[in-house]
Every structure is written in C-alpha cells, then in structure tokens.
PDB file of C-alpha atoms in Angstrom:
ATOM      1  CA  UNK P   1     100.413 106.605 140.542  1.00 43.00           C
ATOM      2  CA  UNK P   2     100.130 110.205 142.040  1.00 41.00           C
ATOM      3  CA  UNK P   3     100.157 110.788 145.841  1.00 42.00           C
ATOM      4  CA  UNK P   4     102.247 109.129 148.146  1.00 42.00           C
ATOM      5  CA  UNK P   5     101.674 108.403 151.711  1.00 40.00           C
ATOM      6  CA  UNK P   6     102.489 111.438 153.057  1.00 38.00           C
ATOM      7  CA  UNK P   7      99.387 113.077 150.865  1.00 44.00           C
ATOM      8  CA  UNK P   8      96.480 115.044 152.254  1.00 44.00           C
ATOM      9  CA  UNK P   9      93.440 114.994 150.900  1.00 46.00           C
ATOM     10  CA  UNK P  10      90.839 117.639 151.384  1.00 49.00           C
ATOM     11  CA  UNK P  11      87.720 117.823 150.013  1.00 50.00           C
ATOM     12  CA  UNK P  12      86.501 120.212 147.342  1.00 46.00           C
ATOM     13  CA  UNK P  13      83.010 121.639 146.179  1.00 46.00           C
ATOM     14  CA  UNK P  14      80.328 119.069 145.772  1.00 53.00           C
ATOM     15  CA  UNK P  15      79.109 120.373 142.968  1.00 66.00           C
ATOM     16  CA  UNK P  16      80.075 119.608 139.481  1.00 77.00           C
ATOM     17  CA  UNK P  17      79.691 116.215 137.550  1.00 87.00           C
ATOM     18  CA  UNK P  18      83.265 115.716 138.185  1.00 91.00           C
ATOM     19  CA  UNK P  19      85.018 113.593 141.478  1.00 92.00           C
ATOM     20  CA  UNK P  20      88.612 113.676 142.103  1.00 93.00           C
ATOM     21  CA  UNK P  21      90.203 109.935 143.064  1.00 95.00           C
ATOM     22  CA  UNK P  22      91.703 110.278 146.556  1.00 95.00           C
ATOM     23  CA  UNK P  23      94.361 107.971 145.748  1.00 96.00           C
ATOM     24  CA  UNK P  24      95.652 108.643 141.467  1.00 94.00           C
ATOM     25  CA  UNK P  25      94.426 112.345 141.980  1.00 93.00           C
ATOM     26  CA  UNK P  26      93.247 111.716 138.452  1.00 93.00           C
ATOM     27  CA  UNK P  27      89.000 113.065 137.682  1.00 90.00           C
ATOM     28  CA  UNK P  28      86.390 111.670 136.248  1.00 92.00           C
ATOM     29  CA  UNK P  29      82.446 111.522 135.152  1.00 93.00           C
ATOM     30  CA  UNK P  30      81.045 110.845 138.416  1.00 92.00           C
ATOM     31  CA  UNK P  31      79.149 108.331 136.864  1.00 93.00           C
ATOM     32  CA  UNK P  32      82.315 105.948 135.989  1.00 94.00           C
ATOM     33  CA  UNK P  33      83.887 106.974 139.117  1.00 96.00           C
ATOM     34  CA  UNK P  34      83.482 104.532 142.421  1.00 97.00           C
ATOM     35  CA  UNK P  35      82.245 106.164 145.451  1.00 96.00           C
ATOM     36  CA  UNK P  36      82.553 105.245 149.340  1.00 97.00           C
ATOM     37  CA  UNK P  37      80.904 106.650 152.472  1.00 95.00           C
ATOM     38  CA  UNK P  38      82.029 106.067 156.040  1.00 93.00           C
ATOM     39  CA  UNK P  39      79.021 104.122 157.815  1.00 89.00           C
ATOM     40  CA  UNK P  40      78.696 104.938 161.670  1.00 83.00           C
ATOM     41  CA  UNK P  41      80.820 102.046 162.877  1.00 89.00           C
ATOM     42  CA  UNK P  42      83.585 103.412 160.837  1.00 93.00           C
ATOM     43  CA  UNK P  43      83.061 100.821 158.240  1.00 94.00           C
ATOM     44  CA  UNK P  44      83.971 101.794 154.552  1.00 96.00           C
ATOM     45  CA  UNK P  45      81.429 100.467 152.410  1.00 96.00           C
ATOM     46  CA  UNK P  46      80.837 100.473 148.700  1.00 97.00           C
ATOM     47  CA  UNK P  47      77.968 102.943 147.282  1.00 97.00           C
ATOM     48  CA  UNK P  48      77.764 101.895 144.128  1.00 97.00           C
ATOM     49  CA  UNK P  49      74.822 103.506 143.032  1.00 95.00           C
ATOM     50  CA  UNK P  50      76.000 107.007 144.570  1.00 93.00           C
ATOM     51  CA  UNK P  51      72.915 107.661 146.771  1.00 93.00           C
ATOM     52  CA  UNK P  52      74.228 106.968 149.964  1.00 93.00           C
ATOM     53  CA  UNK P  53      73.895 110.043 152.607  1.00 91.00           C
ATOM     54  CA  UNK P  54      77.272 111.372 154.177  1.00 85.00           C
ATOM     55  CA  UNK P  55      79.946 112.569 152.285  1.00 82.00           C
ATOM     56  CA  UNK P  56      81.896 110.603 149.852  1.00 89.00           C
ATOM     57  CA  UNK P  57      85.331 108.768 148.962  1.00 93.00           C
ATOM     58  CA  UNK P  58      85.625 108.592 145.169  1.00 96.00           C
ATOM     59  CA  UNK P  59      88.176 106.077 143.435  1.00 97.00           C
ATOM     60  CA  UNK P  60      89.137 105.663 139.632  1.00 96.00           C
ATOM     61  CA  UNK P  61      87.447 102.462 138.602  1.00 96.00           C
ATOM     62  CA  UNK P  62      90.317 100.002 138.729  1.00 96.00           C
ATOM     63  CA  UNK P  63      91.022  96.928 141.045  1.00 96.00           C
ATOM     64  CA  UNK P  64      94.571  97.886 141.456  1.00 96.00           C
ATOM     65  CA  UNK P  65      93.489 101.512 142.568  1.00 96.00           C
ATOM     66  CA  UNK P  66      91.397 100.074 145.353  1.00 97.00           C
ATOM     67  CA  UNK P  67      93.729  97.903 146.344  1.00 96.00           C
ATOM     68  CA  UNK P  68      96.727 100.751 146.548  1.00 96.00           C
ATOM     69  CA  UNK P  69      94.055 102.688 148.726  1.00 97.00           C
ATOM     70  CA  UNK P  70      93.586 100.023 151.357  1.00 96.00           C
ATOM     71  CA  UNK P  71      97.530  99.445 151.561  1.00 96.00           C
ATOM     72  CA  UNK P  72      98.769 103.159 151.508  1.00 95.00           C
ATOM     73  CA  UNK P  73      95.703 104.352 153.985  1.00 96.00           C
ATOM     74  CA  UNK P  74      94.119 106.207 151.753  1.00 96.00           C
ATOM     75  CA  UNK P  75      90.212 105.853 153.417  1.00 96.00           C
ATOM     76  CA  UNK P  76      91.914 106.635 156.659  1.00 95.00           C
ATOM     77  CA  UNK P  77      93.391 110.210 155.382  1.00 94.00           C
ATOM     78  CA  UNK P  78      90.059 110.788 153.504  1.00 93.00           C
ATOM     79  CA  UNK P  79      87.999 110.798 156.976  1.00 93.00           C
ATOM     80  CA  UNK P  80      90.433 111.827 159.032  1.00 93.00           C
ATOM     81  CA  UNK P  81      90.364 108.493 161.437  1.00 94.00           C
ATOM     82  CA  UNK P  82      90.670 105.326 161.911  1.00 95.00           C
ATOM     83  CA  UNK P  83      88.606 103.181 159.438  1.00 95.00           C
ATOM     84  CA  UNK P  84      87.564  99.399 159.241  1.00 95.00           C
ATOM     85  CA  UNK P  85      87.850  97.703 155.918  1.00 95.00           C
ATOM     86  CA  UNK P  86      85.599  94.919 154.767  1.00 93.00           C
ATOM     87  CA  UNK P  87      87.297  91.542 153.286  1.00 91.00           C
ATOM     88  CA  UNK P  88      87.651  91.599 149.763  1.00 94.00           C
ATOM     89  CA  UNK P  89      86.854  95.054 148.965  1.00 96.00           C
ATOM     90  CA  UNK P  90      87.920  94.520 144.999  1.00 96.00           C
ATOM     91  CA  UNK P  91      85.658  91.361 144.916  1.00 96.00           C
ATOM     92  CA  UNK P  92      82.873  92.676 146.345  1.00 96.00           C
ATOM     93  CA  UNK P  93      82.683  95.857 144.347  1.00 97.00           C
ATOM     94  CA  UNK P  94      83.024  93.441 141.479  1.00 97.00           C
ATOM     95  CA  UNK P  95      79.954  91.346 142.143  1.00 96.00           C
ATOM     96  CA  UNK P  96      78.282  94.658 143.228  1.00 97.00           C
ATOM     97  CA  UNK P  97      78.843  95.962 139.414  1.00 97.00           C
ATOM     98  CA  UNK P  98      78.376  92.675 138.132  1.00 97.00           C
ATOM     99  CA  UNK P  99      75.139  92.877 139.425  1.00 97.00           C
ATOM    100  CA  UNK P 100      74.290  96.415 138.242  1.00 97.00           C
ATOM    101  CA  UNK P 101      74.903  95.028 134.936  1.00 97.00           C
ATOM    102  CA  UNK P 102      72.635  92.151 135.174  1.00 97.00           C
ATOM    103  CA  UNK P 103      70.138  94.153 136.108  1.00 97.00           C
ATOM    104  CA  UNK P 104      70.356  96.691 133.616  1.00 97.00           C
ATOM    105  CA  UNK P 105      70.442  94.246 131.303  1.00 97.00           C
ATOM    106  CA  UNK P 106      66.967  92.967 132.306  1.00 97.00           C
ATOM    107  CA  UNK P 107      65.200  96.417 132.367  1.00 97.00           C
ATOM    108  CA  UNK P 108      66.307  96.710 129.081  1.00 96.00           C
ATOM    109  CA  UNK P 109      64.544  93.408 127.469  1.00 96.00           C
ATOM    110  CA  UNK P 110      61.363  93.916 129.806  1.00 96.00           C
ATOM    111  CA  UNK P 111      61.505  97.473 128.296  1.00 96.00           C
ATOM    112  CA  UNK P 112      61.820  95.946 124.989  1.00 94.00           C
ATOM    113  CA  UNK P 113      65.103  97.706 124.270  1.00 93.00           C
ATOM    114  CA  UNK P 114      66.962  94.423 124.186  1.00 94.00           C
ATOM    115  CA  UNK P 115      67.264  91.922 121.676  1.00 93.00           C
ATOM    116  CA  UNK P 116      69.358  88.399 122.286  1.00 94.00           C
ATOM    117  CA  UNK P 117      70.677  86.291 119.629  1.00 93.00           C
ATOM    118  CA  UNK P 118      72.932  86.321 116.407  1.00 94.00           C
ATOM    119  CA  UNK P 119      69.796  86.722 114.276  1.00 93.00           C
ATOM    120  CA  UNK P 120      67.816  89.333 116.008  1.00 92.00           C
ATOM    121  CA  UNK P 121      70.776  91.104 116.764  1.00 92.00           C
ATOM    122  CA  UNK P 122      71.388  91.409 113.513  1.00 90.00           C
ATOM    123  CA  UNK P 123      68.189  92.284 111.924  1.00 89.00           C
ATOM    124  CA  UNK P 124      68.181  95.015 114.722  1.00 87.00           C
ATOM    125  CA  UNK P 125      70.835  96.086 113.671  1.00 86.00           C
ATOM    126  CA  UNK P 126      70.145  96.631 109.590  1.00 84.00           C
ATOM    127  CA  UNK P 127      67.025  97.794 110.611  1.00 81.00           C
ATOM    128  CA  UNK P 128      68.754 100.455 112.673  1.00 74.00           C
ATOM    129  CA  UNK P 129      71.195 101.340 110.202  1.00 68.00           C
ATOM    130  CA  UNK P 130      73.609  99.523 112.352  1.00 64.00           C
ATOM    131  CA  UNK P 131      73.008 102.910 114.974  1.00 68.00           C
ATOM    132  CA  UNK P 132      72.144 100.520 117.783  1.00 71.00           C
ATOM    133  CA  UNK P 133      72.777 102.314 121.310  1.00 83.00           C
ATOM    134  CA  UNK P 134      74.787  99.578 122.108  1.00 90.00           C
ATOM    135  CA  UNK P 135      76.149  95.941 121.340  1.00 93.00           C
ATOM    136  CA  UNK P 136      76.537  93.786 124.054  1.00 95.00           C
ATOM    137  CA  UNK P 137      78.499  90.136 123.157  1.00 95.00           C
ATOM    138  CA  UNK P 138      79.521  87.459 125.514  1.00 96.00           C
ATOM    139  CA  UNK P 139      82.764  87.739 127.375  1.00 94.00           C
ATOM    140  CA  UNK P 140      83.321  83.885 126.293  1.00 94.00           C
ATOM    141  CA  UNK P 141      81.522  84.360 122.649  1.00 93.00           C
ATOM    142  CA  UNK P 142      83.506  83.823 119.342  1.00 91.00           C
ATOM    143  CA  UNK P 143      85.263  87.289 117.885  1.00 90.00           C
ATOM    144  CA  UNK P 144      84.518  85.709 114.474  1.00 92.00           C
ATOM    145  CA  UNK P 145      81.092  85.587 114.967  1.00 91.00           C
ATOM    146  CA  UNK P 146      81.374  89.050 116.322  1.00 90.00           C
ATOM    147  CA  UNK P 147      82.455  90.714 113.042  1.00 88.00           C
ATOM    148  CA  UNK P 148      80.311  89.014 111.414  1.00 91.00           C
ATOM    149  CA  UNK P 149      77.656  90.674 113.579  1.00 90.00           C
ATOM    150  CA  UNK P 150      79.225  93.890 113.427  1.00 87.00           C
ATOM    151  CA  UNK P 151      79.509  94.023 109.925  1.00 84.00           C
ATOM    152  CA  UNK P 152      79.101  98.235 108.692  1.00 77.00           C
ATOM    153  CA  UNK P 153      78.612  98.954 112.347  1.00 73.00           C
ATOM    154  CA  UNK P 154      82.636  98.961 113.269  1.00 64.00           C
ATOM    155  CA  UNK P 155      82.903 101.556 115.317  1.00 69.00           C
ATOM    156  CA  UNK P 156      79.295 101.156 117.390  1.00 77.00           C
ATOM    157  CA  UNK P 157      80.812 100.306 121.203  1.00 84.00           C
ATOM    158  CA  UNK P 158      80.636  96.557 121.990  1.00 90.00           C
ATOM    159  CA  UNK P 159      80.712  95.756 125.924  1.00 92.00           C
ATOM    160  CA  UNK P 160      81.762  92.123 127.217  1.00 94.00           C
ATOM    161  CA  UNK P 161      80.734  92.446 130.677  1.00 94.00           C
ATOM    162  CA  UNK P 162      79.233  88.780 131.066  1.00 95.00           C
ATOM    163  CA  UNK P 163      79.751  85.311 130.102  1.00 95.00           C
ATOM    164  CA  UNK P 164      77.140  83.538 127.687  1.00 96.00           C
ATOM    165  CA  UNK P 165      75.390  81.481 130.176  1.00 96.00           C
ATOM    166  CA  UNK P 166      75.004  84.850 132.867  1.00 96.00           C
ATOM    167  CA  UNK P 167      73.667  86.569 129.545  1.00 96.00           C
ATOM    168  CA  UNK P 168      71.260  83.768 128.695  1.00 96.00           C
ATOM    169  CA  UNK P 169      69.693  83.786 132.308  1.00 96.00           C
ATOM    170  CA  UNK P 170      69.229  87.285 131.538  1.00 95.00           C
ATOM    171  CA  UNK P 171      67.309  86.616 128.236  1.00 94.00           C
ATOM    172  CA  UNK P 172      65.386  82.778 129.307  1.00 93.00           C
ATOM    173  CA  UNK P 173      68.079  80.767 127.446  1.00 94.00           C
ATOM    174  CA  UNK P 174      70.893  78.516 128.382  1.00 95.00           C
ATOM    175  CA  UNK P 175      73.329  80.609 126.596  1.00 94.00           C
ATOM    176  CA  UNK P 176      72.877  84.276 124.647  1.00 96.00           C
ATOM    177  CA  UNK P 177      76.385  85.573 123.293  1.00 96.00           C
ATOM    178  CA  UNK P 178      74.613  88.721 121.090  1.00 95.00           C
ATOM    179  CA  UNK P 179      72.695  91.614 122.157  1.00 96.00           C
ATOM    180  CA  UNK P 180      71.508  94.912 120.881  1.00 93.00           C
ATOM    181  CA  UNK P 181      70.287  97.662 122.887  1.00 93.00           C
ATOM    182  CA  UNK P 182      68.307 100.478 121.855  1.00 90.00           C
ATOM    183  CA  UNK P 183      69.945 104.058 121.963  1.00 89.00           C
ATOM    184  CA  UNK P 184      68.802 106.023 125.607  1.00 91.00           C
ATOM    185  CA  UNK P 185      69.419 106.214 129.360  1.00 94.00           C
ATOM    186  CA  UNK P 186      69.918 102.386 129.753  1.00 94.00           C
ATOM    187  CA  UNK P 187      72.400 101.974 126.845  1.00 93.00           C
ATOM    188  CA  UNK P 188      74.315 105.143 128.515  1.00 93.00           C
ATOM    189  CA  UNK P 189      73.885 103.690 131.548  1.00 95.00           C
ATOM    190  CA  UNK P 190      75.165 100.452 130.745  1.00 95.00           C
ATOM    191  CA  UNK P 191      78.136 101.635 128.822  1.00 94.00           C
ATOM    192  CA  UNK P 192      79.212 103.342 132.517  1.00 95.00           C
ATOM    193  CA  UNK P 193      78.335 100.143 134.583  1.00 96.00           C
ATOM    194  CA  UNK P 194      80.157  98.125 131.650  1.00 95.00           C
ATOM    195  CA  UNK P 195      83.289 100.955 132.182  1.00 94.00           C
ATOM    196  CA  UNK P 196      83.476 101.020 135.962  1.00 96.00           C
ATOM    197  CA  UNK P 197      83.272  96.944 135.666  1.00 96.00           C
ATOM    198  CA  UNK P 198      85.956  96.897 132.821  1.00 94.00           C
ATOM    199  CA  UNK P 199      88.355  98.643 135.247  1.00 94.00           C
ATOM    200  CA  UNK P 200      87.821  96.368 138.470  1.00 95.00           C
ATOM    201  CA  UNK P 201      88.497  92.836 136.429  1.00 88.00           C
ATOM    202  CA  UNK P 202      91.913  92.266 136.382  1.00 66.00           C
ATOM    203  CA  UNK P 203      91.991  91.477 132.093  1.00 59.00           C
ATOM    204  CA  UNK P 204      89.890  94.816 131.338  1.00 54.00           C
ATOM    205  CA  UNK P 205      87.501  92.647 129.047  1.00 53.00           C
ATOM    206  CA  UNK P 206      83.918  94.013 130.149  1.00 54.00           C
ATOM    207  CA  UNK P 207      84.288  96.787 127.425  1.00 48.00           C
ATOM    208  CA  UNK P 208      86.059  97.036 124.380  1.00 42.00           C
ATOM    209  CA  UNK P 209      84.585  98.668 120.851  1.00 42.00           C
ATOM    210  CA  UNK P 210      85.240  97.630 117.655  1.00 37.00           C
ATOM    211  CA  UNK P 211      88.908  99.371 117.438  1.00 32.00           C
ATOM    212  CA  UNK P 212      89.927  98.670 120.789  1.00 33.00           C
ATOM    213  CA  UNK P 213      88.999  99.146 124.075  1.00 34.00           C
ATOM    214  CA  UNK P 214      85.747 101.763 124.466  1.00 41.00           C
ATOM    215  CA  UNK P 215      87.223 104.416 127.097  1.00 36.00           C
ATOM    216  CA  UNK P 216      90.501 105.047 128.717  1.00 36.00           C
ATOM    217  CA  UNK P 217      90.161 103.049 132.424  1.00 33.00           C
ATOM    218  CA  UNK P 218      91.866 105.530 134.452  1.00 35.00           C
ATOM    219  CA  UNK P 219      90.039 108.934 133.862  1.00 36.00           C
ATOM    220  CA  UNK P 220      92.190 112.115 133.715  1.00 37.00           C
ATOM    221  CA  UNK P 221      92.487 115.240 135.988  1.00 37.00           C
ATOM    222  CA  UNK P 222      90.675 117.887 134.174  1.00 38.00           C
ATOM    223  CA  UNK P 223      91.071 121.890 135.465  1.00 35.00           C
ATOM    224  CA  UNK P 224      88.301 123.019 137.970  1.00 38.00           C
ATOM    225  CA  UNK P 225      87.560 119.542 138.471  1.00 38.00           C
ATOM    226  CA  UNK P 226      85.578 119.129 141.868  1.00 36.00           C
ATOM    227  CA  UNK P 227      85.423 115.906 144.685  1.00 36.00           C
ATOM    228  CA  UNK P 228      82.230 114.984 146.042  1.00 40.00           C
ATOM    229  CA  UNK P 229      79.653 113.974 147.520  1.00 47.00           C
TER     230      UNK P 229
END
C-alpha cells in the first residue's frame, strides 16, 4: 500500500464523481468508494449511504484497507485531531452493506424487477435475450446449477452477496439461490453495494461474473481525480 505514516493528507475539490482513499491513495467511483464523517464527539462513523453533512473520509472498499487506517492513524491525519474509533469498524460496515443489499434486493421484487428461483430466473432470462441487468445467485448455491442458469448469458455479471436462506427471506421462501434483476438504477445500484461488500468480506465472494470476479476491488488513481465530500 501507498502512504506511510508520515503522510499528509489534504483535501481536494469536492467536486467530481471521483474520491481519493486517504490511506492506498488509489481513486475511485464515489459510489464504490466508503465514506466517513467526523460526528461532534469526535467519533468516526460509517456513512454508508454518502449523505451525511460535514466533510468526508473516503476509503477503497476493502476490510484490510480499513483496518490499515485505524492502525497507521489514518482518520486522525484526515481531521487533523484526535479521533475515537468505534469497535469493530470492518464488521460493522459489513452488516451496514449487508443490509444495503437486502434492501435493495426487496425494492427490486416489490418493484417487480426481481424474479427468485431456477425456473423464473430462467425464463427471465430467454425472454430477455439473456440481457438481464443483473444475476444475483446464492453465496452457498451450487456453481453447476449456476451454468446451467447462465447458459448464452456468460458474460452478464453474477453477484453472490447473500446466502440462500438471507435471499429467501428476501423473496417469502425458506431458501432462493437464483435471481434476475431487471436492467436500471437498482441493478446499477446493486452491482456497487454488491462491489463495496465484495471488498469488505475477507474471501471477496459477494461479486464475481461469469469469467471471474466483476470489478477490480481496489480502484485505481486516475489523473485530476478529486477527494470529497
């Protein structure tokens, strides 16, 4: 990883759709980035949804990231003072996404742009022309059934964010391991929460597509790239 203890940070422009990581150096989408603001007791606290006033810290989604911030001081340099850390920063921003997810998810089938099941998955997606927005399969579901799902769709993205059972509850069932999603803003949306997830669990398994994994984890410094807010 880029910058060592000794590193200052200052903050750039706010503008752009771009936010610098205060600890790799590395930019990314704001969107799959992980933001923190300073509460008024000092307290660094997760904004996972990026709406939170004050300005912000921004980390590359990745447990190891977060956890090389709280040991080298890195929310201390950021606002310039002492900070206070909550317990289990990596965990909570896990559930936190976890939970983004899972919510997503649910917007989607009330919207109607979710199907669960292998066989409604599947007609969705021959009725689609296998152009589904997304495909979303059980972290704990079988890879052969999988294929067989994804059969002339290869290279649609396929996100594993949840386990069969936490996809069921979604969907009214014990257990759902298949889902299509409908191309628009949730599909994007859940291919970032899916992304930012994939990054903070430990085996990267919340997102992979059907030639590996969907995105690079650790986004990369771009020119003119800008830090928040």
């Amino acid at each position: 990883m880029d910058g060592g203890d000794g590193d200052h940070w200052e903050p750039d422009d706010e503008r752009g759709p771009m936010r610098r990581c205060i600890v790799t150096r590395a930019s990314g989408e704001r969107e799959r980035m992980i933001r923190f603001v300073l509460g008024p007791d000092r307290l660094i606290v997760p904004d996972l949804t990026a709406r939170l006033p004050g300005r912000g810290f921004w980390l590359s989604p990745s447990a190891d990231v977060v956890e090389a911030a709280v040991k080298r001081g890195a929310f201390a340099r950021a606002a310039r003072g002492p900070v206070t850390l909550p317990p289990e920063l990596v965990r909570q921003i896990q559930v936190g996404l976890t939970r983004r997810v899972t919510d997503l998810l649910g917007l989607a089938r009330r919207a109607g742009q979710a199907v669960g099941g292998f066989a409604k998955a599947r007609e969705a997606l021959v009725k689609t022309g296998a152009k589904a927005g997304l495909v979303v399969q059980a972290s704990d579901g079988s890879e052969d059934e999988c294929r067989r799902l994804m059969s002339g769709a290869q290279d649609m993205a396929v996100v594993r964010p949840l386990t069969a059972s936490a996809l069921g509850a979604v969907f009214g069932h014990d257990h759902v391991v298949h889902v299509t999603i409908t191309p628009g803003r949730l599909a994007e949306a859940l291919k970032a929460e899916t992304f930012r997830l994939a990054g903070m669990t430990r085996d990267g398994q919340a997102a992979a597509g059907g030639n590996g994994t969907m995105n690079d984890p650790m986004p990369r410094r771009r020119r003119g790239d800008r830090t928040d807010g």
